[in-house]
Amino acid sequence: MSAAVILYGPPTSGKDTVTAALSTADSAYVLFRRLKVGAGRTATYRMTTAEHVAELAAAGDIIWKNERYNAVYIVDRPELVNIVAAQRVPILHLGQPEAISAVCAAMPEINWTVVELWCPRDVAERRIRDRDTGDVAERLTAWDSTVRLPADLAELSIDTAVHSPTEAAEQIRKVVAL
């Protein structure tokens, strides 16, 4: 059975830095770059058009779609299938509990490891300001609206203000069944 990781958490909880640490520790781990339609950060996304999203929807290939920061973000089945077929371990960044359920249900043939990343709000605010994206208030609103996961939904819960990205990656690698 193929493996995959879901990193769940609010903005600046460490999803990008933990993903980088996982990929550095083991090249099998690779970021699942969600599709994105809209402005803002582009580095960790596959930028696309509304027309392409409509085509994916018509084919039934959208697993999860959400809107935030004046953009649309999509988890699509074809990209997940491609990553797994290449014998890689996709790492998905999600911020809604419903997204976890949707992704796991859509691809039950994958052994999903769900990891909750968290940090105190003041740490999140400092990280948001350091990013200098110009939307501090909106990202803090998103942080405030992100709920903690029930204990039975996440295999791990890691406070990234306490554990370094390397430490978090090591904890995750111990839990993921490769």
Short mmCIF file of C-alpha atoms in Angstrom, two decimals:
data_model
loop_
_atom_site.label_atom_id
_atom_site.label_comp_id
_atom_site.label_asym_id
_atom_site.label_seq_id
_atom_site.Cartn_x
_atom_site.Cartn_y
_atom_site.Cartn_z
CA MET A 1 0.00 0.00 0.00
CA SER A 2 1.27 3.47 -0.88
CA ALA A 3 1.84 6.04 1.85
CA ALA A 4 1.02 9.74 2.04
CA VAL A 5 1.18 12.47 4.67
CA ILE A 6 -1.34 15.17 5.48
CA LEU A 7 0.10 18.13 7.36
CA TYR A 8 -2.85 19.90 8.93
CA GLY A 9 -2.66 23.24 10.64
CA PRO A 10 -3.27 26.96 10.54
CA PRO A 11 -1.18 29.44 8.56
CA THR A 12 2.49 29.50 9.62
CA SER A 13 2.20 26.36 11.74
CA GLY A 14 5.23 24.99 9.91
CA LYS A 15 3.82 23.04 6.97
CA ASP A 16 6.38 24.39 4.49
CA THR A 17 9.40 24.03 6.77
CA VAL A 18 8.45 20.54 7.96
CA THR A 19 7.86 19.48 4.34
CA ALA A 20 11.32 20.76 3.41
CA ALA A 21 12.84 18.82 6.33
CA LEU A 22 11.01 15.63 5.31
CA SER A 23 12.17 15.98 1.68
CA THR A 24 15.74 16.62 2.83
CA ALA A 25 15.73 13.59 5.13
CA ASP A 26 14.25 11.27 2.49
CA SER A 27 13.81 12.18 -1.18
CA ALA A 28 10.76 9.88 -1.42
CA TYR A 29 8.78 12.62 0.35
CA VAL A 30 7.51 15.27 -2.04
CA LEU A 31 5.20 18.24 -1.65
CA PHE A 32 1.82 17.80 -3.30
CA ARG A 33 1.52 21.19 -4.97
CA ARG A 34 -2.16 22.08 -4.94
CA LEU A 35 -3.67 23.78 -7.93
CA LYS A 36 -4.33 27.48 -7.38
CA VAL A 37 -6.40 30.06 -9.23
CA GLY A 38 -5.78 33.60 -8.02
CA ALA A 39 -3.17 36.05 -6.87
CA GLY A 40 -0.68 35.80 -4.04
CA ARG A 41 2.02 33.26 -3.28
CA THR A 42 2.87 30.95 -6.15
CA ALA A 43 5.99 29.05 -5.04
CA THR A 44 4.29 25.98 -3.59
CA TYR A 45 1.36 25.78 -6.02
CA ARG A 46 0.60 24.71 -9.57
CA MET A 47 -1.00 27.82 -10.98
CA THR A 48 -3.95 27.18 -13.26
CA THR A 49 -7.09 28.71 -14.75
CA ALA A 50 -10.76 28.59 -13.86
CA GLU A 51 -11.32 26.77 -17.18
CA HIS A 52 -8.92 23.97 -16.15
CA VAL A 53 -10.69 23.68 -12.80
CA ALA A 54 -14.02 23.36 -14.61
CA GLU A 55 -12.56 20.55 -16.76
CA LEU A 56 -11.33 18.71 -13.66
CA ALA A 57 -14.73 19.14 -12.01
CA ALA A 58 -16.51 17.77 -15.09
CA ALA A 59 -14.21 14.72 -15.03
CA GLY A 60 -14.81 14.17 -11.30
CA ASP A 61 -11.14 14.75 -10.54
CA ILE A 62 -11.46 17.39 -7.81
CA ILE A 63 -11.02 15.79 -4.40
CA TRP A 64 -11.09 19.01 -2.37
CA LYS A 65 -11.61 22.66 -3.22
CA ASN A 66 -11.55 25.66 -0.92
CA GLU A 67 -11.39 29.43 -1.22
CA ARG A 68 -9.23 31.69 0.92
CA TYR A 69 -7.13 34.83 0.43
CA ASN A 70 -9.08 35.69 -2.75
CA ALA A 71 -7.91 32.47 -4.41
CA VAL A 72 -9.19 28.95 -5.08
CA TYR A 73 -7.13 25.93 -4.01
CA ILE A 74 -7.67 22.41 -5.34
CA VAL A 75 -6.50 18.90 -4.46
CA ASP A 76 -6.81 16.98 -7.72
CA ARG A 77 -6.83 13.22 -8.21
CA PRO A 78 -4.56 13.08 -11.33
CA GLU A 79 -1.60 14.70 -9.55
CA LEU A 80 -1.97 12.46 -6.49
CA VAL A 81 -2.12 9.40 -8.72
CA ASN A 82 1.02 10.53 -10.59
CA ILE A 83 3.02 11.07 -7.41
CA VAL A 84 2.03 7.71 -5.93
CA ALA A 85 2.67 5.93 -9.26
CA ALA A 86 6.21 7.34 -9.17
CA GLN A 87 6.61 5.60 -5.77
CA ARG A 88 6.89 8.91 -3.96
CA VAL A 89 5.18 9.94 -0.71
CA PRO A 90 2.98 12.99 -1.31
CA ILE A 91 2.76 15.56 1.48
CA LEU A 92 -0.51 17.49 1.42
CA HIS A 93 -0.99 20.78 3.25
CA LEU A 94 -4.55 21.13 4.53
CA GLY A 95 -6.27 23.56 6.87
CA GLN A 96 -9.80 22.19 7.16
CA PRO A 97 -10.78 18.96 8.97
CA GLU A 98 -13.35 18.27 6.23
CA ALA A 99 -10.52 18.26 3.69
CA ILE A 100 -8.82 15.42 5.55
CA SER A 101 -11.98 13.31 5.41
CA ALA A 102 -12.53 14.11 1.73
CA VAL A 103 -8.97 13.25 0.70
CA CYS A 104 -8.80 10.01 2.71
CA ALA A 105 -12.20 8.87 1.42
CA ALA A 106 -11.33 9.69 -2.19
CA MET A 107 -8.12 7.66 -2.14
CA PRO A 108 -8.66 4.79 0.34
CA GLU A 109 -5.94 2.73 -1.32
CA ILE A 110 -3.35 5.07 0.24
CA ASN A 111 -2.13 4.70 3.82
CA TRP A 112 -2.65 8.26 5.07
CA THR A 113 -0.71 9.63 8.04
CA VAL A 114 -2.36 12.74 9.46
CA VAL A 115 -0.12 15.13 11.39
CA GLU A 116 -1.41 18.22 13.17
CA LEU A 117 1.12 21.07 13.25
CA TRP A 118 0.42 23.85 15.71
CA CYS A 119 2.05 26.83 17.37
CA PRO A 120 0.85 29.55 19.73
CA ARG A 121 -0.93 32.50 18.11
CA ASP A 122 1.83 34.98 19.01
CA VAL A 123 4.38 32.76 17.26
CA ALA A 124 2.07 32.49 14.25
CA GLU A 125 1.67 36.27 14.13
CA ARG A 126 5.45 36.78 14.21
CA ARG A 127 5.90 34.24 11.41
CA ILE A 128 3.13 35.87 9.36
CA ARG A 129 4.77 39.29 9.74
CA ASP A 130 8.17 37.80 8.80
CA ARG A 131 6.65 36.43 5.57
CA ASP A 132 5.65 39.99 4.66
CA THR A 133 2.74 38.92 2.46
CA GLY A 134 0.75 42.06 3.28
CA ASP A 135 -2.30 40.21 4.60
CA VAL A 136 -1.55 39.79 8.31
CA ALA A 137 -5.15 40.34 9.45
CA GLU A 138 -6.59 37.85 6.96
CA ARG A 139 -4.03 35.18 7.87
CA LEU A 140 -4.66 35.70 11.59
CA THR A 141 -8.38 35.34 10.93
CA ALA A 142 -7.62 32.06 9.16
CA TRP A 143 -5.42 31.02 12.11
CA ASP A 144 -8.26 31.84 14.53
CA SER A 145 -10.77 29.83 12.50
CA THR A 146 -8.59 26.71 12.28
CA VAL A 147 -9.84 24.16 14.79
CA ARG A 148 -7.70 21.65 16.62
CA LEU A 149 -8.15 18.08 15.43
CA PRO A 150 -9.75 15.46 17.65
CA ALA A 151 -7.09 13.17 19.12
CA ASP A 152 -8.35 10.20 17.11
CA LEU A 153 -7.96 11.98 13.76
CA ALA A 154 -4.22 12.73 13.90
CA GLU A 155 -1.46 10.19 14.45
CA LEU A 156 0.77 13.01 15.69
CA SER A 157 0.32 16.52 17.02
CA ILE A 158 3.48 18.62 16.96
CA ASP A 159 4.02 22.08 18.45
CA THR A 160 6.39 23.72 15.97
CA ALA A 161 7.30 26.43 18.47
CA VAL A 162 8.87 23.67 20.58
CA HIS A 163 10.14 21.21 17.95
CA SER A 164 12.39 22.15 15.04
CA PRO A 165 11.40 21.18 11.50
CA THR A 166 14.06 18.45 11.59
CA GLU A 167 12.70 17.05 14.85
CA ALA A 168 9.15 17.14 13.49
CA ALA A 169 10.25 15.38 10.29
CA GLU A 170 11.95 12.64 12.29
CA GLN A 171 8.80 12.09 14.37
CA ILE A 172 6.71 11.86 11.20
CA ARG A 173 9.11 9.45 9.48
CA LYS A 174 8.88 7.12 12.49
CA VAL A 175 5.08 6.94 12.11
CA VAL A 176 4.77 6.69 8.32
CA ALA A 177 4.74 3.10 7.10
CA LEU A 178 6.96 2.97 4.00
#
